[in-house]
Amino acid sequence: MIHFKPYYAVIFTSSQSKHTNGYIEMANKMELLAKQQDGYLGMESARDSLGITVSYWESLEAIKKWKQQSEHLQAQLKGREDWYNWYHVRICKVEREYEFTKVESTI
Amino acid sequence: MIHFKPYYAVIFTSSQSKHTNGYIEMANKMELLAKQQDGYLGMESARDSLGITVSYWESLEAIKKWKQQSEHLQAQLKGREDWYNWYHVRICKVEREYEFTKVESTI
């Protein structure tokens, strides 16, 4: 995923509580829903003791709309009530990027 | 970690190869070394099938110096040779942030 226009990243770091009931289903649902939003570019997630999800967006406006999307608001509420001990959201402008991909030797 | 000055995030997403020998030791060493660098603010990591490490810095200059730090250059080379199938680095300016912390009810 290489973008030549400026774009934005939302870094969501979180610590899950012991109340994980329904979390996986909601996370999957929100991922599918995010993909349908205008201005969505991509998402990357990893979790061990900490969870980090980074989503990528075309504009701050697209991020704002997604934050206010009605089903997503329900999920956020449920997240605060049940699933998370804490979370931290950072909205960032991607200034520069580079990537590496291994070319396997055939020798 | 709340900062009132603008600051920067480096999002490092990676896929590990099968060659993980020495990786954990080097990751721990690099985390300790990063903490000693001027302008370092913090670091968050999670790994499952994907690895995501986000480090936070006071300035683009601090990020550039850390990228060029000699022991870190060695680690980057070893990473490309052995440990990673691919990685993607995004250098971002944190534009806005907010956080949630649960206050447990005593009832």
mmCIF file of N, CA and C in Angstrom, chain A residues 1-2 7-9 11 13 17 19 44-54 56 60 63-64 67 76 79-102 104, chain B residues 1-2 7-9 11 13 17 19 44-54 56 60 63-64 67 76 79-102 104:
data_model
loop_
_atom_site.group_PDB
_atom_site.id
_atom_site.type_symbol
_atom_site.label_atom_id
_atom_site.label_comp_id
_atom_site.label_asym_id
_atom_site.label_seq_id
_atom_site.Cartn_x
_atom_site.Cartn_y
_atom_site.Cartn_z
ATOM 1 N N MET A 1 0.845 -1.192 0.000
ATOM 2 C CA MET A 1 0.000 0.000 0.000
ATOM 3 C C MET A 1 0.884 1.247 0.000
ATOM 4 N N ILE A 2 1.110 1.828 -1.152
ATOM 5 C CA ILE A 2 1.906 3.061 -1.238
ATOM 6 C C ILE A 2 0.996 4.174 -1.758
ATOM 7 N N TYR A 7 -1.785 11.191 3.652
ATOM 8 C CA TYR A 7 -2.900 10.478 4.262
ATOM 9 C C TYR A 7 -2.680 10.382 5.769
ATOM 10 N N TYR A 8 -3.612 9.776 6.461
ATOM 11 C CA TYR A 8 -3.631 9.828 7.923
ATOM 12 C C TYR A 8 -3.684 8.429 8.530
ATOM 13 N N ALA A 9 -3.113 8.322 9.732
ATOM 14 C CA ALA A 9 -3.130 7.066 10.480
ATOM 15 C C ALA A 9 -3.784 7.303 11.835
ATOM 16 N N ILE A 11 -3.728 5.575 15.371
ATOM 17 C CA ILE A 11 -3.075 4.555 16.195
ATOM 18 C C ILE A 11 -3.940 4.336 17.438
ATOM 19 N N THR A 13 -4.113 2.125 20.702
ATOM 20 C CA THR A 13 -3.453 1.160 21.585
ATOM 21 C C THR A 13 -4.395 0.894 22.757
ATOM 22 N N SER A 17 -9.735 -5.654 29.247
ATOM 23 C CA SER A 17 -10.157 -6.072 30.586
ATOM 24 C C SER A 17 -10.380 -7.588 30.572
ATOM 25 N N HIS A 19 -13.312 -8.828 30.755
ATOM 26 C CA HIS A 19 -14.638 -9.025 30.159
ATOM 27 C C HIS A 19 -14.531 -9.028 28.636
ATOM 28 N N GLU A 44 -4.161 -2.414 10.097
ATOM 29 C CA GLU A 44 -3.206 -3.411 10.569
ATOM 30 C C GLU A 44 -3.387 -3.581 12.065
ATOM 31 N N SER A 45 -3.386 -4.838 12.528
ATOM 32 C CA SER A 45 -3.614 -5.107 13.951
ATOM 33 C C SER A 45 -2.668 -6.152 14.486
ATOM 34 N N ALA A 46 -2.292 -6.012 15.741
ATOM 35 C CA ALA A 46 -1.547 -7.052 16.452
ATOM 36 C C ALA A 46 -1.919 -6.967 17.919
ATOM 37 N N ARG A 47 -1.935 -8.125 18.574
ATOM 38 C CA ARG A 47 -2.245 -8.113 20.006
ATOM 39 C C ARG A 47 -1.425 -9.169 20.717
ATOM 40 N N ASP A 48 -0.753 -8.782 21.806
ATOM 41 C CA ASP A 48 -0.291 -9.760 22.803
ATOM 42 C C ASP A 48 -0.756 -9.204 24.160
ATOM 43 N N SER A 49 0.143 -8.779 25.038
ATOM 44 C CA SER A 49 -0.377 -8.186 26.284
ATOM 45 C C SER A 49 -1.017 -6.821 26.009
ATOM 46 N N LEU A 50 -0.547 -6.182 24.953
ATOM 47 C CA LEU A 50 -1.075 -4.901 24.493
ATOM 48 C C LEU A 50 -1.724 -5.118 23.124
ATOM 49 N N GLY A 51 -2.736 -4.339 22.801
ATOM 50 C CA GLY A 51 -3.306 -4.377 21.459
ATOM 51 C C GLY A 51 -2.963 -3.097 20.715
ATOM 52 N N ILE A 52 -2.555 -3.233 19.469
ATOM 53 C CA ILE A 52 -2.329 -2.050 18.629
ATOM 54 C C ILE A 52 -3.067 -2.263 17.310
ATOM 55 N N THR A 53 -3.940 -1.336 16.979
ATOM 56 C CA THR A 53 -4.592 -1.335 15.673
ATOM 57 C C THR A 53 -4.304 0.014 15.027
ATOM 58 N N VAL A 54 -3.782 -0.031 13.800
ATOM 59 C CA VAL A 54 -3.566 1.208 13.067
ATOM 60 C C VAL A 54 -4.464 1.175 11.843
ATOM 61 N N TYR A 56 -5.827 3.447 8.373
ATOM 62 C CA TYR A 56 -5.315 4.489 7.474
ATOM 63 C C TYR A 56 -6.464 5.103 6.694
ATOM 64 N N LEU A 60 -8.758 13.790 7.469
ATOM 65 C CA LEU A 60 -9.243 13.941 8.846
ATOM 66 C C LEU A 60 -10.768 13.873 8.878
ATOM 67 N N ILE A 63 -11.901 10.321 9.024
ATOM 68 C CA ILE A 63 -11.691 9.785 10.382
ATOM 69 C C ILE A 63 -12.815 10.242 11.314
ATOM 70 N N LYS A 64 -13.161 11.519 11.197
ATOM 71 C CA LYS A 64 -14.223 12.094 12.033
ATOM 72 C C LYS A 64 -15.565 11.403 11.762
ATOM 73 N N LYS A 67 -15.561 7.919 13.274
ATOM 74 C CA LYS A 67 -15.721 7.986 14.735
ATOM 75 C C LYS A 67 -17.196 8.172 15.110
ATOM 76 N N GLN A 76 -17.940 1.609 20.477
ATOM 77 C CA GLN A 76 -17.059 2.394 21.356
ATOM 78 C C GLN A 76 -17.599 2.415 22.794
ATOM 79 N N GLY A 79 -17.071 -0.865 24.347
ATOM 80 C CA GLY A 79 -15.635 -0.969 24.632
ATOM 81 C C GLY A 79 -15.279 -0.313 25.955
ATOM 82 N N ARG A 80 -15.829 0.873 26.189
ATOM 83 C CA ARG A 80 -15.536 1.574 27.447
ATOM 84 C C ARG A 80 -16.203 0.886 28.639
ATOM 85 N N GLU A 81 -17.413 0.376 28.404
ATOM 86 C CA GLU A 81 -18.137 -0.285 29.502
ATOM 87 C C GLU A 81 -17.494 -1.618 29.891
ATOM 88 N N ASP A 82 -17.102 -2.399 28.874
ATOM 89 C CA ASP A 82 -16.734 -3.803 29.124
ATOM 90 C C ASP A 82 -15.299 -4.187 28.768
ATOM 91 N N TRP A 83 -14.886 -3.906 27.534
ATOM 92 C CA TRP A 83 -13.743 -4.623 26.984
ATOM 93 C C TRP A 83 -12.368 -4.049 27.316
ATOM 94 N N TYR A 84 -12.324 -2.746 27.572
ATOM 95 C CA TYR A 84 -11.001 -2.122 27.746
ATOM 96 C C TYR A 84 -10.794 -1.577 29.146
ATOM 97 N N ASN A 85 -9.593 -1.817 29.684
ATOM 98 C CA ASN A 85 -9.169 -1.099 30.894
ATOM 99 C C ASN A 85 -8.761 0.324 30.537
ATOM 100 N N TRP A 86 -8.080 0.428 29.433
ATOM 101 C CA TRP A 86 -7.727 1.759 28.921
ATOM 102 C C TRP A 86 -7.480 1.669 27.426
ATOM 103 N N TYR A 87 -7.592 2.784 26.767
ATOM 104 C CA TYR A 87 -7.118 2.895 25.391
ATOM 105 C C TYR A 87 -6.620 4.296 25.127
ATOM 106 N N HIS A 88 -5.842 4.392 24.095
ATOM 107 C CA HIS A 88 -5.230 5.666 23.721
ATOM 108 C C HIS A 88 -5.374 5.773 22.203
ATOM 109 N N VAL A 89 -5.878 6.901 21.741
ATOM 110 C CA VAL A 89 -6.067 7.117 20.308
ATOM 111 C C VAL A 89 -5.206 8.296 19.870
ATOM 112 N N ARG A 90 -4.402 8.062 18.847
ATOM 113 C CA ARG A 90 -3.586 9.149 18.284
ATOM 114 C C ARG A 90 -3.912 9.295 16.803
ATOM 115 N N ILE A 91 -4.241 10.505 16.405
ATOM 116 C CA ILE A 91 -4.545 10.777 15.007
ATOM 117 C C ILE A 91 -3.340 11.480 14.401
ATOM 118 N N CYS A 92 -2.794 10.874 13.354
ATOM 119 C CA CYS A 92 -1.473 11.276 12.855
ATOM 120 C C CYS A 92 -1.499 11.518 11.353
ATOM 121 N N LYS A 93 -0.686 12.434 10.910
ATOM 122 C CA LYS A 93 -0.467 12.640 9.480
ATOM 123 C C LYS A 93 0.791 11.879 9.069
ATOM 124 N N VAL A 94 0.670 11.030 8.062
ATOM 125 C CA VAL A 94 1.839 10.266 7.601
ATOM 126 C C VAL A 94 2.701 11.202 6.758
ATOM 127 N N GLU A 95 3.914 11.448 7.235
ATOM 128 C CA GLU A 95 4.781 12.429 6.573
ATOM 129 C C GLU A 95 5.688 11.767 5.543
ATOM 130 N N ARG A 96 6.051 10.524 5.832
ATOM 131 C CA ARG A 96 7.038 9.846 4.974
ATOM 132 C C ARG A 96 6.920 8.358 5.231
ATOM 133 N N GLU A 97 7.256 7.540 4.228
ATOM 134 C CA GLU A 97 7.217 6.094 4.464
ATOM 135 C C GLU A 97 8.175 5.377 3.532
ATOM 136 N N TYR A 98 8.585 4.192 3.939
ATOM 137 C CA TYR A 98 9.392 3.338 3.070
ATOM 138 C C TYR A 98 9.153 1.900 3.488
ATOM 139 N N GLU A 99 9.476 0.993 2.557
ATOM 140 C CA GLU A 99 9.247 -0.405 2.902
ATOM 141 C C GLU A 99 10.344 -1.302 2.351
ATOM 142 N N PHE A 100 10.409 -2.473 2.923
ATOM 143 C CA PHE A 100 11.383 -3.481 2.519
ATOM 144 C C PHE A 100 10.642 -4.784 2.267
ATOM 145 N N THR A 101 10.950 -5.433 1.148
ATOM 146 C CA THR A 101 10.418 -6.770 0.901
ATOM 147 C C THR A 101 11.573 -7.670 0.488
ATOM 148 N N LYS A 102 11.658 -8.819 1.128
ATOM 149 C CA LYS A 102 12.762 -9.729 0.842
ATOM 150 C C LYS A 102 12.580 -10.397 -0.514
ATOM 151 N N GLU A 104 13.782 -13.564 -2.135
ATOM 152 C CA GLU A 104 14.453 -14.804 -1.731
ATOM 153 C C GLU A 104 15.442 -15.235 -2.816
ATOM 154 N N MET B 1 0.972 9.002 29.027
ATOM 155 C CA MET B 1 1.913 9.869 28.283
ATOM 156 C C MET B 1 1.116 10.898 27.474
ATOM 157 N N ILE B 2 0.956 12.088 28.023
ATOM 158 C CA ILE B 2 0.267 13.150 27.286
ATOM 159 C C ILE B 2 1.284 14.269 27.020
ATOM 160 N N TYR B 7 4.479 16.149 18.502
ATOM 161 C CA TYR B 7 5.518 15.123 18.513
ATOM 162 C C TYR B 7 5.253 14.125 17.390
ATOM 163 N N TYR B 8 6.120 13.140 17.250
ATOM 164 C CA TYR B 8 6.101 12.266 16.087
ATOM 165 C C TYR B 8 6.020 10.793 16.488
ATOM 166 N N ALA B 9 5.430 10.011 15.606
ATOM 167 C CA ALA B 9 5.325 8.569 15.811
ATOM 168 C C ALA B 9 5.959 7.858 14.622
ATOM 169 N N ILE B 11 5.661 4.303 12.939
ATOM 170 C CA ILE B 11 4.906 3.044 12.918
ATOM 171 C C ILE B 11 5.714 2.035 12.113
ATOM 172 N N THR B 13 5.616 -1.739 10.958
ATOM 173 C CA THR B 13 4.855 -2.990 10.850
ATOM 174 C C THR B 13 5.739 -4.010 10.137
ATOM 175 N N SER B 17 10.353 -13.576 9.297
ATOM 176 C CA SER B 17 10.708 -14.768 8.521
ATOM 177 C C SER B 17 10.815 -15.953 9.487
ATOM 178 N N HIS B 19 13.620 -17.244 10.208
ATOM 179 C CA HIS B 19 14.953 -17.142 10.821
ATOM 180 C C HIS B 19 14.895 -16.184 12.006
ATOM 181 N N GLU B 44 5.616 1.370 22.066
ATOM 182 C CA GLU B 44 4.560 0.375 22.293
ATOM 183 C C GLU B 44 4.685 -0.715 21.236
ATOM 184 N N SER B 45 4.567 -1.974 21.644
ATOM 185 C CA SER B 45 4.742 -3.099 20.719
ATOM 186 C C SER B 45 3.699 -4.166 20.937
ATOM 187 N N ALA B 46 3.293 -4.812 19.857
ATOM 188 C CA ALA B 46 2.457 -6.003 19.935
ATOM 189 C C ALA B 46 2.795 -6.886 18.742
ATOM 190 N N ARG B 47 2.697 -8.194 18.966
ATOM 191 C CA ARG B 47 2.963 -9.113 17.850
ATOM 192 C C ARG B 47 2.043 -10.311 17.921
ATOM 193 N N ASP B 48 1.373 -10.627 16.801
ATOM 194 C CA ASP B 48 0.810 -11.975 16.631
ATOM 195 C C ASP B 48 1.263 -12.421 15.241
ATOM 196 N N SER B 49 0.398 -12.585 14.257
ATOM 197 C CA SER B 49 0.922 -12.936 12.935
ATOM 198 C C SER B 49 1.668 -11.740 12.311
ATOM 199 N N LEU B 50 1.284 -10.560 12.738
ATOM 200 C CA LEU B 50 1.926 -9.313 12.300
ATOM 201 C C LEU B 50 2.598 -8.682 13.524
ATOM 202 N N GLY B 51 3.669 -7.962 13.310
ATOM 203 C CA GLY B 51 4.277 -7.195 14.405
ATOM 204 C C GLY B 51 4.057 -5.705 14.176
ATOM 205 N N ILE B 52 3.674 -5.008 15.227
ATOM 206 C CA ILE B 52 3.566 -3.550 15.137
ATOM 207 C C ILE B 52 4.320 -2.945 16.318
ATOM 208 N N THR B 53 5.281 -2.097 16.019
ATOM 209 C CA THR B 53 5.963 -1.327 17.061
ATOM 210 C C THR B 53 5.794 0.140 16.712
ATOM 211 N N VAL B 54 5.317 0.918 17.671
ATOM 212 C CA VAL B 54 5.214 2.359 17.463
ATOM 213 C C VAL B 54 6.143 3.037 18.460
ATOM 214 N N TYR B 56 7.777 6.853 19.787
ATOM 215 C CA TYR B 56 7.381 8.268 19.822
ATOM 216 C C TYR B 56 8.601 9.140 20.078
ATOM 217 N N LEU B 60 11.537 15.218 14.092
ATOM 218 C CA LEU B 60 12.002 14.440 12.939
ATOM 219 C C LEU B 60 13.515 14.250 13.004
ATOM 220 N N ILE B 63 14.359 11.311 15.137
ATOM 221 C CA ILE B 63 14.067 10.059 14.411
ATOM 222 C C ILE B 63 15.196 9.744 13.428
ATOM 223 N N LYS B 64 15.635 10.771 12.742
ATOM 224 C CA LYS B 64 16.720 10.609 11.754
ATOM 225 C C LYS B 64 18.009 10.134 12.434
ATOM 226 N N LYS B 67 17.698 6.495 13.443
ATOM 227 C CA LYS B 67 17.819 5.624 12.267
ATOM 228 C C LYS B 67 19.286 5.410 11.890
ATOM 229 N N GLN B 76 19.355 -3.090 11.804
ATOM 230 C CA GLN B 76 18.513 -2.964 10.610
ATOM 231 C C GLN B 76 19.012 -3.884 9.490
ATOM 232 N N GLY B 79 18.180 -7.363 10.308
ATOM 233 C CA GLY B 79 16.730 -7.516 10.115
ATOM 234 C C GLY B 79 16.389 -7.802 8.659
ATOM 235 N N ARG B 80 17.010 -7.070 7.763
ATOM 236 C CA ARG B 80 16.744 -7.281 6.321
ATOM 237 C C ARG B 80 17.326 -8.607 5.845
ATOM 238 N N GLU B 81 18.501 -8.965 6.366
ATOM 239 C CA GLU B 81 19.141 -10.223 5.959
ATOM 240 C C GLU B 81 18.384 -11.448 6.468
ATOM 241 N N ASP B 82 17.966 -11.383 7.743
ATOM 242 C CA ASP B 82 17.488 -12.598 8.419
ATOM 243 C C ASP B 82 16.033 -12.568 8.885
ATOM 244 N N TRP B 83 15.679 -11.557 9.666
ATOM 245 C CA TRP B 83 14.492 -11.683 10.518
ATOM 246 C C TRP B 83 13.168 -11.332 9.865
ATOM 247 N N TYR B 84 13.204 -10.481 8.848
ATOM 248 C CA TYR B 84 11.938 -9.995 8.290
ATOM 249 C C TYR B 84 11.720 -10.436 6.840
ATOM 250 N N ASN B 85 10.489 -10.853 6.550
ATOM 251 C CA ASN B 85 10.091 -11.024 5.147
ATOM 252 C C ASN B 85 9.807 -9.658 4.520
ATOM 253 N N TRP B 86 9.180 -8.833 5.295
ATOM 254 C CA TRP B 86 8.947 -7.451 4.864
ATOM 255 C C TRP B 86 8.738 -6.565 6.082
ATOM 256 N N TYR B 87 8.967 -5.280 5.874
ATOM 257 C CA TYR B 87 8.531 -4.313 6.881
ATOM 258 C C TYR B 87 8.150 -3.014 6.208
ATOM 259 N N HIS B 88 7.417 -2.241 6.947
ATOM 260 C CA HIS B 88 6.913 -0.973 6.418
ATOM 261 C C HIS B 88 7.100 0.053 7.530
ATOM 262 N N VAL B 89 7.706 1.177 7.206
ATOM 263 C CA VAL B 89 7.955 2.225 8.189
ATOM 264 C C VAL B 89 7.204 3.478 7.779
ATOM 265 N N ARG B 90 6.420 4.002 8.693
ATOM 266 C CA ARG B 90 5.712 5.269 8.429
ATOM 267 C C ARG B 90 6.089 6.274 9.501
ATOM 268 N N ILE B 91 6.517 7.441 9.064
ATOM 269 C CA ILE B 91 6.890 8.505 9.993
ATOM 270 C C ILE B 91 5.765 9.525 9.995
ATOM 271 N N CYS B 92 5.194 9.748 11.160
ATOM 272 C CA CYS B 92 3.931 10.482 11.277
ATOM 273 C C CYS B 92 4.023 11.594 12.298
ATOM 274 N N LYS B 93 3.289 12.666 12.031
ATOM 275 C CA LYS B 93 3.132 13.724 13.021
ATOM 276 C C LYS B 93 1.824 13.495 13.783
ATOM 277 N N VAL B 94 1.918 13.451 15.110
ATOM 278 C CA VAL B 94 0.703 13.244 15.913
ATOM 279 C C VAL B 94 -0.055 14.568 15.957
ATOM 280 N N GLU B 95 -1.258 14.548 15.401
ATOM 281 C CA GLU B 95 -2.029 15.790 15.276
ATOM 282 C C GLU B 95 -2.960 15.999 16.465
ATOM 283 N N ARG B 96 -3.422 14.879 17.022
ATOM 284 C CA ARG B 96 -4.441 14.971 18.061
ATOM 285 C C ARG B 96 -4.456 13.642 18.814
ATOM 286 N N GLU B 97 -4.826 13.665 20.085
ATOM 287 C CA GLU B 97 -4.905 12.387 20.808
ATOM 288 C C GLU B 97 -5.885 12.490 21.958
ATOM 289 N N TYR B 98 -6.404 11.343 22.364
ATOM 290 C CA TYR B 98 -7.248 11.299 23.559
ATOM 291 C C TYR B 98 -7.141 9.900 24.142
ATOM 292 N N GLU B 99 -7.521 9.794 25.421
ATOM 293 C CA GLU B 99 -7.401 8.478 26.038
ATOM 294 C C GLU B 99 -8.545 8.215 26.999
ATOM 295 N N PHE B 100 -8.731 6.949 27.281
ATOM 296 C CA PHE B 100 -9.777 6.504 28.191
ATOM 297 C C PHE B 100 -9.137 5.590 29.225
ATOM 298 N N THR B 101 -9.465 5.801 30.486
ATOM 299 C CA THR B 101 -9.032 4.883 31.547
ATOM 300 C C THR B 101 -10.240 4.530 32.392
ATOM 301 N N LYS B 102 -10.433 3.238 32.588
ATOM 302 C CA LYS B 102 -11.604 2.802 33.345
ATOM 303 C C LYS B 102 -11.438 3.101 34.833
ATOM 304 N N GLU B 104 -12.809 1.730 38.031
ATOM 305 C CA GLU B 104 -13.576 0.560 38.471
ATOM 306 C C GLU B 104 -14.565 0.966 39.561
#
